[in-house]
Structures are given as C-alpha cells and as structure tokens.
C-alpha cells in the first residue's frame, strides 16, 4: 500500500519552513528529513522514514502559496547564506546565481526542491 505524506503549502514560507514541514510529515513532530539540499536528496533515496520499497507520495497541498514564498527573494536569501559559508572556489558561481535571483531570474528554491524530488523519487511528488 502506498504511503502518502502531506505538506501544507500555507505553512511553507521559507526553506527552513520546508525542512520542518517535510520532517514532520514523514517522521512526526520534530522529525528530520534533511535540513540542506544534499541531505534532503539522500533522505528521498530511502532509509530515513519513507518505506524501504520506495512506495510513497508526497502531496504538496496549496503548493502555489509555497511556490510564491519560495521564489526569487527567498532564493536570494538562501544564496546569500550559501555565499557566506561556501568554499572560496565556489564563490564566483554562487555570486552569479545570487545576482540572477536578485534580478528575478533563474531557478528558485521551489524549483530546487522539485528538481530533487524528480531526480531522487521520480513520480513521488504530487503538487495540489
């Protein structure tokens, strides 16, 4: 039987909110399901609360609300954080991504998350 985890998009205004909501949806209050993009990708690959057979869906309700909140301003905020702590060799690329986000261009945080779902758990994400 397929397990369905539900995200309430009205409760996701920042990437940190997404980490909280996905953690709670999968593993209950205070639950962990990644708190950075790499960890999230790993969690989607199995063994962190989802069924071992990969038979699950994540239903992201009111995803349009999240899509707007996780748009270019939130992306710029996240890239500013990344720029402050990334390896010096990565700074030019992150700075370019930040410039684009500030200009309202390029992929957003919402896009990053959807792409990870598609790569690591194809077909699992249901945008509602």
mmCIF file of N, CA and C in Angstrom:
data_model
loop_
_atom_site.group_PDB
_atom_site.id
_atom_site.type_symbol
_atom_site.label_atom_id
_atom_site.label_comp_id
_atom_site.label_asym_id
_atom_site.label_seq_id
_atom_site.Cartn_x
_atom_site.Cartn_y
_atom_site.Cartn_z
ATOM 1 N N UNK A 1 0.839 -1.181 0.000
ATOM 2 C CA UNK A 1 0.000 0.000 0.000
ATOM 3 C C UNK A 1 0.885 1.246 0.000
ATOM 4 N N UNK A 2 0.570 2.182 -0.850
ATOM 5 C CA UNK A 2 1.337 3.415 -0.988
ATOM 6 C C UNK A 2 1.114 4.323 0.221
ATOM 7 N N UNK A 3 2.196 4.814 0.791
ATOM 8 C CA UNK A 3 2.137 5.778 1.886
ATOM 9 C C UNK A 3 2.111 7.178 1.287
ATOM 10 N N UNK A 4 1.246 8.032 1.817
ATOM 11 C CA UNK A 4 1.169 9.415 1.359
ATOM 12 C C UNK A 4 1.511 10.345 2.513
ATOM 13 N N UNK A 5 2.455 11.233 2.259
ATOM 14 C CA UNK A 5 2.838 12.272 3.217
ATOM 15 C C UNK A 5 2.282 13.583 2.690
ATOM 16 N N UNK A 6 1.728 14.401 3.569
ATOM 17 C CA UNK A 6 1.067 15.639 3.155
ATOM 18 C C UNK A 6 1.835 16.846 3.677
ATOM 19 N N UNK A 7 2.120 17.773 2.753
ATOM 20 C CA UNK A 7 2.706 19.061 3.109
ATOM 21 C C UNK A 7 1.634 20.125 2.957
ATOM 22 N N UNK A 8 1.532 21.007 3.937
ATOM 23 C CA UNK A 8 0.603 22.131 3.874
ATOM 24 C C UNK A 8 1.378 23.329 3.356
ATOM 25 N N UNK A 9 1.165 23.674 2.105
ATOM 26 C CA UNK A 9 1.898 24.761 1.481
ATOM 27 C C UNK A 9 1.699 26.108 2.132
ATOM 28 N N UNK A 10 0.608 26.273 2.873
ATOM 29 C CA UNK A 10 0.387 27.548 3.557
ATOM 30 C C UNK A 10 1.314 27.707 4.756
ATOM 31 N N UNK A 11 1.976 26.633 5.152
ATOM 32 C CA UNK A 11 2.906 26.673 6.292
ATOM 33 C C UNK A 11 4.361 26.757 5.840
ATOM 34 N N UNK A 12 4.593 26.917 4.529
ATOM 35 C CA UNK A 12 5.948 26.942 3.996
ATOM 36 C C UNK A 12 6.212 28.291 3.346
ATOM 37 N N UNK A 13 6.904 29.163 4.084
ATOM 38 C CA UNK A 13 7.248 30.494 3.575
ATOM 39 C C UNK A 13 8.743 30.661 3.370
ATOM 40 N N UNK A 14 9.534 29.743 3.935
ATOM 41 C CA UNK A 14 10.994 29.777 3.802
ATOM 42 C C UNK A 14 11.500 28.358 3.605
ATOM 43 N N UNK A 15 12.742 28.237 3.220
ATOM 44 C CA UNK A 15 13.329 26.899 3.086
ATOM 45 C C UNK A 15 13.368 26.203 4.443
ATOM 46 N N UNK A 16 13.624 26.964 5.497
ATOM 47 C CA UNK A 16 13.642 26.376 6.843
ATOM 48 C C UNK A 16 12.261 25.819 7.210
ATOM 49 N N UNK A 17 11.200 26.521 6.786
ATOM 50 C CA UNK A 17 9.843 26.002 6.997
ATOM 51 C C UNK A 17 9.659 24.684 6.263
ATOM 52 N N UNK A 18 10.183 24.586 5.038
ATOM 53 C CA UNK A 18 10.066 23.339 4.283
ATOM 54 C C UNK A 18 10.738 22.199 5.036
ATOM 55 N N UNK A 19 11.945 22.433 5.568
ATOM 56 C CA UNK A 19 12.638 21.364 6.307
ATOM 57 C C UNK A 19 11.782 20.893 7.482
ATOM 58 N N UNK A 20 11.186 21.838 8.203
ATOM 59 C CA UNK A 20 10.333 21.470 9.340
ATOM 60 C C UNK A 20 9.127 20.667 8.872
ATOM 61 N N UNK A 21 8.444 21.148 7.836
ATOM 62 C CA UNK A 21 7.213 20.507 7.376
ATOM 63 C C UNK A 21 7.465 19.121 6.786
ATOM 64 N N UNK A 22 8.492 18.966 5.981
ATOM 65 C CA UNK A 22 8.763 17.639 5.403
ATOM 66 C C UNK A 22 9.210 16.665 6.504
ATOM 67 N N UNK A 23 9.985 17.164 7.461
ATOM 68 C CA UNK A 23 10.407 16.310 8.573
ATOM 69 C C UNK A 23 9.225 15.820 9.383
ATOM 70 N N UNK A 24 8.298 16.717 9.678
ATOM 71 C CA UNK A 24 7.119 16.332 10.453
ATOM 72 C C UNK A 24 6.186 15.441 9.649
ATOM 73 N N UNK A 25 6.040 15.713 8.366
ATOM 74 C CA UNK A 25 5.158 14.894 7.533
ATOM 75 C C UNK A 25 5.638 13.450 7.482
ATOM 76 N N UNK A 26 6.945 13.277 7.352
ATOM 77 C CA UNK A 26 7.492 11.924 7.201
ATOM 78 C C UNK A 26 7.740 11.249 8.547
ATOM 79 N N UNK A 27 8.274 11.991 9.506
ATOM 80 C CA UNK A 27 8.740 11.369 10.751
ATOM 81 C C UNK A 27 8.104 11.921 12.022
ATOM 82 N N UNK A 28 7.004 12.655 11.902
ATOM 83 C CA UNK A 28 6.285 13.135 13.075
ATOM 84 C C UNK A 28 6.877 14.418 13.641
ATOM 85 N N UNK A 29 6.259 14.938 14.718
ATOM 86 C CA UNK A 29 6.710 16.200 15.311
ATOM 87 C C UNK A 29 8.208 16.189 15.619
ATOM 88 N N UNK A 30 8.881 17.254 15.180
ATOM 89 C CA UNK A 30 10.327 17.347 15.397
ATOM 90 C C UNK A 30 11.133 16.438 14.494
ATOM 91 N N UNK A 31 10.471 15.755 13.556
ATOM 92 C CA UNK A 31 11.135 14.775 12.703
ATOM 93 C C UNK A 31 12.115 15.391 11.722
ATOM 94 N N UNK A 32 13.091 14.599 11.342
ATOM 95 C CA UNK A 32 14.151 15.014 10.425
ATOM 96 C C UNK A 32 13.943 14.342 9.075
ATOM 97 N N UNK A 33 14.096 15.117 8.009
ATOM 98 C CA UNK A 33 14.105 14.563 6.662
ATOM 99 C C UNK A 33 14.962 15.468 5.791
ATOM 100 N N UNK A 34 16.138 15.783 6.319
ATOM 101 C CA UNK A 34 17.077 16.652 5.633
ATOM 102 C C UNK A 34 16.909 18.089 6.066
ATOM 103 N N UNK A 35 18.038 18.790 6.220
ATOM 104 C CA UNK A 35 17.984 20.216 6.534
ATOM 105 C C UNK A 35 18.935 21.002 5.637
ATOM 106 N N UNK A 36 19.311 20.373 4.544
ATOM 107 C CA UNK A 36 20.007 21.050 3.452
ATOM 108 C C UNK A 36 19.698 20.244 2.202
ATOM 109 N N UNK A 37 20.000 20.790 1.047
ATOM 110 C CA UNK A 37 19.589 20.151 -0.206
ATOM 111 C C UNK A 37 20.206 18.770 -0.395
ATOM 112 N N UNK A 38 21.471 18.608 -0.032
ATOM 113 C CA UNK A 38 22.119 17.307 -0.188
ATOM 114 C C UNK A 38 21.506 16.271 0.756
ATOM 115 N N UNK A 39 21.271 16.661 2.008
ATOM 116 C CA UNK A 39 20.675 15.733 2.971
ATOM 117 C C UNK A 39 19.254 15.358 2.552
ATOM 118 N N UNK A 40 18.510 16.332 2.056
ATOM 119 C CA UNK A 40 17.157 16.060 1.574
ATOM 120 C C UNK A 40 17.184 15.041 0.438
ATOM 121 N N UNK A 41 18.098 15.232 -0.501
ATOM 122 C CA UNK A 41 18.238 14.286 -1.617
ATOM 123 C C UNK A 41 18.541 12.889 -1.093
ATOM 124 N N UNK A 42 19.435 12.799 -0.124
ATOM 125 C CA UNK A 42 19.765 11.499 0.470
ATOM 126 C C UNK A 42 18.544 10.871 1.137
ATOM 127 N N UNK A 43 17.790 11.679 1.890
ATOM 128 C CA UNK A 43 16.608 11.163 2.567
ATOM 129 C C UNK A 43 15.577 10.637 1.581
ATOM 130 N N UNK A 44 15.409 11.306 0.459
ATOM 131 C CA UNK A 44 14.448 10.844 -0.546
ATOM 132 C C UNK A 44 14.861 9.511 -1.156
ATOM 133 N N UNK A 45 16.138 9.191 -1.060
ATOM 134 C CA UNK A 45 16.624 7.939 -1.631
ATOM 135 C C UNK A 45 16.301 6.739 -0.752
ATOM 136 N N UNK A 46 15.757 6.967 0.439
ATOM 137 C CA UNK A 46 15.309 5.873 1.296
ATOM 138 C C UNK A 46 16.080 5.730 2.582
ATOM 139 N N UNK A 47 15.409 5.079 3.548
ATOM 140 C CA UNK A 47 16.039 4.759 4.813
ATOM 141 C C UNK A 47 15.927 5.826 5.893
ATOM 142 N N UNK A 48 15.193 6.886 5.658
ATOM 143 C CA UNK A 48 15.073 7.958 6.646
ATOM 144 C C UNK A 48 13.619 8.211 7.013
ATOM 145 N N UNK A 49 12.806 7.192 6.982
ATOM 146 C CA UNK A 49 11.410 7.319 7.357
ATOM 147 C C UNK A 49 10.441 6.910 6.272
ATOM 148 N N UNK A 50 10.853 7.012 5.022
ATOM 149 C CA UNK A 50 9.985 6.575 3.935
ATOM 150 C C UNK A 50 10.070 5.054 3.819
ATOM 151 N N UNK A 51 9.063 4.425 3.223
ATOM 152 C CA UNK A 51 9.088 2.968 3.085
ATOM 153 C C UNK A 51 10.322 2.491 2.315
ATOM 154 N N UNK A 52 10.887 1.391 2.764
ATOM 155 C CA UNK A 52 12.080 0.838 2.130
ATOM 156 C C UNK A 52 11.864 0.494 0.661
ATOM 157 N N UNK A 53 10.622 0.168 0.305
ATOM 158 C CA UNK A 53 10.349 -0.195 -1.089
ATOM 159 C C UNK A 53 10.122 1.025 -1.983
ATOM 160 N N UNK A 54 10.195 2.234 -1.393
ATOM 161 C CA UNK A 54 10.033 3.455 -2.180
ATOM 162 C C UNK A 54 8.613 3.741 -2.603
ATOM 163 N N UNK A 55 7.648 3.017 -2.032
ATOM 164 C CA UNK A 55 6.249 3.183 -2.409
ATOM 165 C C UNK A 55 5.605 4.287 -1.570
ATOM 166 N N UNK A 56 5.866 5.534 -1.977
ATOM 167 C CA UNK A 56 5.299 6.670 -1.262
ATOM 168 C C UNK A 56 5.080 7.837 -2.211
ATOM 169 N N UNK A 57 4.211 8.741 -1.769
ATOM 170 C CA UNK A 57 3.954 10.001 -2.464
ATOM 171 C C UNK A 57 4.035 11.117 -1.440
ATOM 172 N N UNK A 58 4.442 12.269 -1.909
ATOM 173 C CA UNK A 58 4.369 13.483 -1.109
ATOM 174 C C UNK A 58 3.364 14.391 -1.799
ATOM 175 N N UNK A 59 2.275 14.656 -1.115
ATOM 176 C CA UNK A 59 1.234 15.523 -1.641
ATOM 177 C C UNK A 59 1.457 16.922 -1.076
ATOM 178 N N UNK A 60 1.860 17.833 -1.934
ATOM 179 C CA UNK A 60 2.156 19.209 -1.516
ATOM 180 C C UNK A 60 0.921 20.043 -1.821
ATOM 181 N N UNK A 61 0.077 20.208 -0.803
ATOM 182 C CA UNK A 61 -1.171 20.958 -0.952
ATOM 183 C C UNK A 61 -0.890 22.452 -0.918
ATOM 184 N N UNK A 62 -1.707 23.211 -1.596
ATOM 185 C CA UNK A 62 -1.516 24.664 -1.690
ATOM 186 C C UNK A 62 -0.089 24.993 -2.102
ATOM 187 N N UNK A 63 0.427 24.206 -3.039
ATOM 188 C CA UNK A 63 1.819 24.403 -3.471
ATOM 189 C C UNK A 63 2.036 25.770 -4.114
ATOM 190 N N UNK A 64 0.978 26.359 -4.668
ATOM 191 C CA UNK A 64 1.113 27.685 -5.266
ATOM 192 C C UNK A 64 1.536 28.727 -4.241
ATOM 193 N N UNK A 65 1.029 28.599 -3.025
ATOM 194 C CA UNK A 65 1.426 29.502 -1.944
ATOM 195 C C UNK A 65 2.912 29.337 -1.662
ATOM 196 N N UNK A 66 3.352 28.093 -1.585
ATOM 197 C CA UNK A 66 4.781 27.823 -1.351
ATOM 198 C C UNK A 66 5.622 28.289 -2.529
ATOM 199 N N UNK A 67 5.141 28.055 -3.733
ATOM 200 C CA UNK A 67 5.891 28.455 -4.929
ATOM 201 C C UNK A 67 6.177 29.961 -4.891
ATOM 202 N N UNK A 68 5.171 30.745 -4.521
ATOM 203 C CA UNK A 68 5.371 32.196 -4.428
ATOM 204 C C UNK A 68 6.347 32.543 -3.295
ATOM 205 N N UNK A 69 6.164 31.933 -2.135
ATOM 206 C CA UNK A 69 7.022 32.232 -0.983
ATOM 207 C C UNK A 69 8.468 31.800 -1.214
ATOM 208 N N UNK A 70 8.649 30.705 -1.943
ATOM 209 C CA UNK A 70 9.987 30.171 -2.207
ATOM 210 C C UNK A 70 10.513 30.671 -3.550
ATOM 211 N N UNK A 71 10.102 31.875 -3.919
ATOM 212 C CA UNK A 71 10.505 32.484 -5.178
ATOM 213 C C UNK A 71 11.860 33.158 -5.097
ATOM 214 N N UNK A 72 12.063 34.121 -5.954
ATOM 215 C CA UNK A 72 13.389 34.740 -6.075
ATOM 216 C C UNK A 72 13.872 35.464 -4.822
ATOM 217 N N UNK A 73 13.020 36.182 -4.068
ATOM 218 C CA UNK A 73 13.539 36.798 -2.837
ATOM 219 C C UNK A 73 14.072 35.770 -1.829
ATOM 220 N N UNK A 74 13.341 34.672 -1.632
ATOM 221 C CA UNK A 74 13.822 33.620 -0.725
ATOM 222 C C UNK A 74 15.056 32.948 -1.306
ATOM 223 N N UNK A 75 15.096 32.789 -2.606
ATOM 224 C CA UNK A 75 16.268 32.202 -3.255
ATOM 225 C C UNK A 75 17.487 33.081 -3.019
ATOM 226 N N UNK A 76 17.331 34.391 -3.174
ATOM 227 C CA UNK A 76 18.440 35.315 -2.921
ATOM 228 C C UNK A 76 18.896 35.211 -1.472
ATOM 229 N N UNK A 77 17.954 35.123 -0.548
ATOM 230 C CA UNK A 77 18.322 34.992 0.876
ATOM 231 C C UNK A 77 19.127 33.715 1.118
ATOM 232 N N UNK A 78 18.685 32.623 0.527
ATOM 233 C CA UNK A 78 19.397 31.355 0.698
ATOM 234 C C UNK A 78 20.785 31.412 0.053
ATOM 235 N N UNK A 79 20.878 32.044 -1.104
ATOM 236 C CA UNK A 79 22.178 32.152 -1.781
ATOM 237 C C UNK A 79 23.131 33.067 -1.020
ATOM 238 N N UNK A 80 22.600 34.093 -0.354
ATOM 239 C CA UNK A 80 23.444 34.933 0.499
ATOM 240 C C UNK A 80 24.044 34.105 1.628
ATOM 241 N N UNK A 81 23.226 33.256 2.233
ATOM 242 C CA UNK A 81 23.721 32.362 3.287
ATOM 243 C C UNK A 81 24.778 31.409 2.736
ATOM 244 N N UNK A 82 24.510 30.850 1.565
ATOM 245 C CA UNK A 82 25.440 29.913 0.938
ATOM 246 C C UNK A 82 26.758 30.614 0.603
ATOM 247 N N UNK A 83 26.672 31.822 0.070
ATOM 248 C CA UNK A 83 27.872 32.570 -0.309
ATOM 249 C C UNK A 83 28.767 32.824 0.895
ATOM 250 N N UNK A 84 28.163 33.078 2.037
ATOM 251 C CA UNK A 84 28.934 33.372 3.249
ATOM 252 C C UNK A 84 29.702 32.166 3.772
ATOM 253 N N UNK A 85 29.263 30.953 3.429
ATOM 254 C CA UNK A 85 29.912 29.773 4.012
ATOM 255 C C UNK A 85 30.512 28.804 2.989
ATOM 256 N N UNK A 86 30.375 29.103 1.703
ATOM 257 C CA UNK A 86 30.874 28.156 0.706
ATOM 258 C C UNK A 86 32.395 28.279 0.535
ATOM 259 N N UNK A 87 32.945 27.277 -0.064
ATOM 260 C CA UNK A 87 34.384 27.250 -0.354
ATOM 261 C C UNK A 87 34.712 28.395 -1.312
ATOM 262 N N UNK A 88 35.860 29.050 -1.117
ATOM 263 C CA UNK A 88 36.224 30.173 -1.997
ATOM 264 C C UNK A 88 36.159 29.853 -3.488
ATOM 265 N N UNK A 89 36.458 28.628 -3.861
ATOM 266 C CA UNK A 89 36.417 28.275 -5.283
ATOM 267 C C UNK A 89 34.992 28.259 -5.835
ATOM 268 N N UNK A 90 33.991 28.145 -4.958
ATOM 269 C CA UNK A 90 32.591 28.132 -5.391
ATOM 270 C C UNK A 90 31.947 29.512 -5.374
ATOM 271 N N UNK A 91 32.629 30.495 -4.787
ATOM 272 C CA UNK A 91 32.019 31.815 -4.620
ATOM 273 C C UNK A 91 31.628 32.493 -5.931
ATOM 274 N N UNK A 92 32.436 32.441 -6.982
ATOM 275 C CA UNK A 92 32.001 33.103 -8.222
ATOM 276 C C UNK A 92 30.675 32.541 -8.767
ATOM 277 N N UNK A 93 30.523 31.236 -8.736
ATOM 278 C CA UNK A 93 29.288 30.628 -9.251
ATOM 279 C C UNK A 93 28.096 30.992 -8.376
ATOM 280 N N UNK A 94 28.276 30.949 -7.066
ATOM 281 C CA UNK A 94 27.182 31.291 -6.159
ATOM 282 C C UNK A 94 26.841 32.772 -6.294
ATOM 283 N N UNK A 95 27.857 33.614 -6.425
ATOM 284 C CA UNK A 95 27.620 35.052 -6.607
ATOM 285 C C UNK A 95 26.831 35.319 -7.882
ATOM 286 N N UNK A 96 27.098 34.578 -8.937
ATOM 287 C CA UNK A 96 26.352 34.742 -10.194
ATOM 288 C C UNK A 96 24.896 34.294 -10.016
ATOM 289 N N UNK A 97 24.693 33.183 -9.317
ATOM 290 C CA UNK A 97 23.330 32.725 -9.035
ATOM 291 C C UNK A 97 22.585 33.761 -8.191
ATOM 292 N N UNK A 98 23.283 34.351 -7.237
ATOM 293 C CA UNK A 98 22.687 35.381 -6.384
ATOM 294 C C UNK A 98 22.304 36.606 -7.207
ATOM 295 N N UNK A 99 23.178 37.027 -8.107
ATOM 296 C CA UNK A 99 22.874 38.162 -8.970
ATOM 297 C C UNK A 99 21.607 37.886 -9.777
ATOM 298 N N UNK A 100 21.508 36.700 -10.342
ATOM 299 C CA UNK A 100 20.333 36.337 -11.130
ATOM 300 C C UNK A 100 19.070 36.326 -10.262
ATOM 301 N N UNK A 101 19.154 35.743 -9.079
ATOM 302 C CA UNK A 101 17.979 35.677 -8.196
ATOM 303 C C UNK A 101 17.516 37.077 -7.815
ATOM 304 N N UNK A 102 18.464 37.959 -7.525
ATOM 305 C CA UNK A 102 18.095 39.337 -7.178
ATOM 306 C C UNK A 102 17.421 40.041 -8.349
ATOM 307 N N UNK A 103 17.747 39.610 -9.566
ATOM 308 C CA UNK A 103 17.133 40.182 -10.773
ATOM 309 C C UNK A 103 15.839 39.459 -11.153
ATOM 310 N N UNK A 104 15.410 38.503 -10.312
ATOM 311 C CA UNK A 104 14.186 37.764 -10.600
ATOM 312 C C UNK A 104 14.350 36.729 -11.686
ATOM 313 N N UNK A 105 15.580 36.233 -11.845
ATOM 314 C CA UNK A 105 15.874 35.263 -12.900
ATOM 315 C C UNK A 105 16.419 33.973 -12.301
ATOM 316 N N UNK A 106 16.373 32.919 -13.097
ATOM 317 C CA UNK A 106 16.957 31.643 -12.721
ATOM 318 C C UNK A 106 16.038 30.822 -11.836
ATOM 319 N N UNK A 107 16.490 29.620 -11.509
ATOM 320 C CA UNK A 107 15.671 28.729 -10.686
ATOM 321 C C UNK A 107 15.504 29.269 -9.269
ATOM 322 N N UNK A 108 14.376 28.934 -8.682
ATOM 323 C CA UNK A 108 14.052 29.354 -7.320
ATOM 324 C C UNK A 108 14.237 28.196 -6.343
ATOM 325 N N UNK A 109 14.111 28.494 -5.071
ATOM 326 C CA UNK A 109 14.162 27.446 -4.052
ATOM 327 C C UNK A 109 13.102 26.392 -4.355
ATOM 328 N N UNK A 110 11.910 26.829 -4.735
ATOM 329 C CA UNK A 110 10.856 25.874 -5.079
ATOM 330 C C UNK A 110 11.325 24.965 -6.213
ATOM 331 N N UNK A 111 11.940 25.548 -7.229
ATOM 332 C CA UNK A 111 12.453 24.758 -8.353
ATOM 333 C C UNK A 111 13.505 23.762 -7.893
ATOM 334 N N UNK A 112 14.400 24.196 -6.994
ATOM 335 C CA UNK A 112 15.441 23.291 -6.476
ATOM 336 C C UNK A 112 14.805 22.055 -5.846
ATOM 337 N N UNK A 113 13.783 22.284 -5.013
ATOM 338 C CA UNK A 113 13.143 21.176 -4.296
ATOM 339 C C UNK A 113 12.429 20.234 -5.261
ATOM 340 N N UNK A 114 11.701 20.791 -6.216
ATOM 341 C CA UNK A 114 11.000 19.961 -7.191
ATOM 342 C C UNK A 114 12.000 19.135 -8.000
ATOM 343 N N UNK A 115 13.107 19.737 -8.389
ATOM 344 C CA UNK A 115 14.125 19.012 -9.150
ATOM 345 C C UNK A 115 14.698 17.844 -8.347
ATOM 346 N N UNK A 116 14.940 18.055 -7.066
ATOM 347 C CA UNK A 116 15.455 16.976 -6.222
ATOM 348 C C UNK A 116 14.428 15.853 -6.130
ATOM 349 N N UNK A 117 13.154 16.209 -5.940
ATOM 350 C CA UNK A 117 12.107 15.176 -5.946
ATOM 351 C C UNK A 117 12.156 14.382 -7.246
ATOM 352 N N UNK A 118 12.231 15.076 -8.375
ATOM 353 C CA UNK A 118 12.203 14.396 -9.675
ATOM 354 C C UNK A 118 13.410 13.488 -9.864
ATOM 355 N N UNK A 119 14.580 13.932 -9.378
ATOM 356 C CA UNK A 119 15.793 13.132 -9.543
ATOM 357 C C UNK A 119 15.836 11.936 -8.604
ATOM 358 N N UNK A 120 15.448 12.124 -7.361
ATOM 359 C CA UNK A 120 15.628 11.089 -6.354
ATOM 360 C C UNK A 120 14.400 10.223 -6.098
ATOM 361 N N UNK A 121 13.221 10.750 -6.386
ATOM 362 C CA UNK A 121 11.989 9.984 -6.160
ATOM 363 C C UNK A 121 11.016 10.303 -7.295
ATOM 364 N N UNK A 122 11.380 9.895 -8.522
ATOM 365 C CA UNK A 122 10.541 10.228 -9.672
ATOM 366 C C UNK A 122 9.083 9.806 -9.467
ATOM 367 N N UNK A 123 8.183 10.737 -9.717
ATOM 368 C CA UNK A 123 6.770 10.446 -9.608
ATOM 369 C C UNK A 123 6.202 10.535 -8.195
ATOM 370 N N UNK A 124 7.048 10.748 -7.201
ATOM 371 C CA UNK A 124 6.571 10.770 -5.820
ATOM 372 C C UNK A 124 5.873 12.077 -5.464
ATOM 373 N N UNK A 125 6.265 13.176 -6.075
ATOM 374 C CA UNK A 125 5.705 14.468 -5.719
ATOM 375 C C UNK A 125 4.394 14.724 -6.445
ATOM 376 N N UNK A 126 3.384 15.077 -5.674
ATOM 377 C CA UNK A 126 2.065 15.415 -6.217
ATOM 378 C C UNK A 126 1.768 16.857 -5.819
ATOM 379 N N UNK A 127 1.802 17.749 -6.770
ATOM 380 C CA UNK A 127 1.503 19.162 -6.498
ATOM 381 C C UNK A 127 0.006 19.370 -6.580
ATOM 382 N N UNK A 128 -0.581 19.835 -5.523
ATOM 383 C CA UNK A 128 -2.037 20.027 -5.448
ATOM 384 C C UNK A 128 -2.353 21.475 -5.168
#
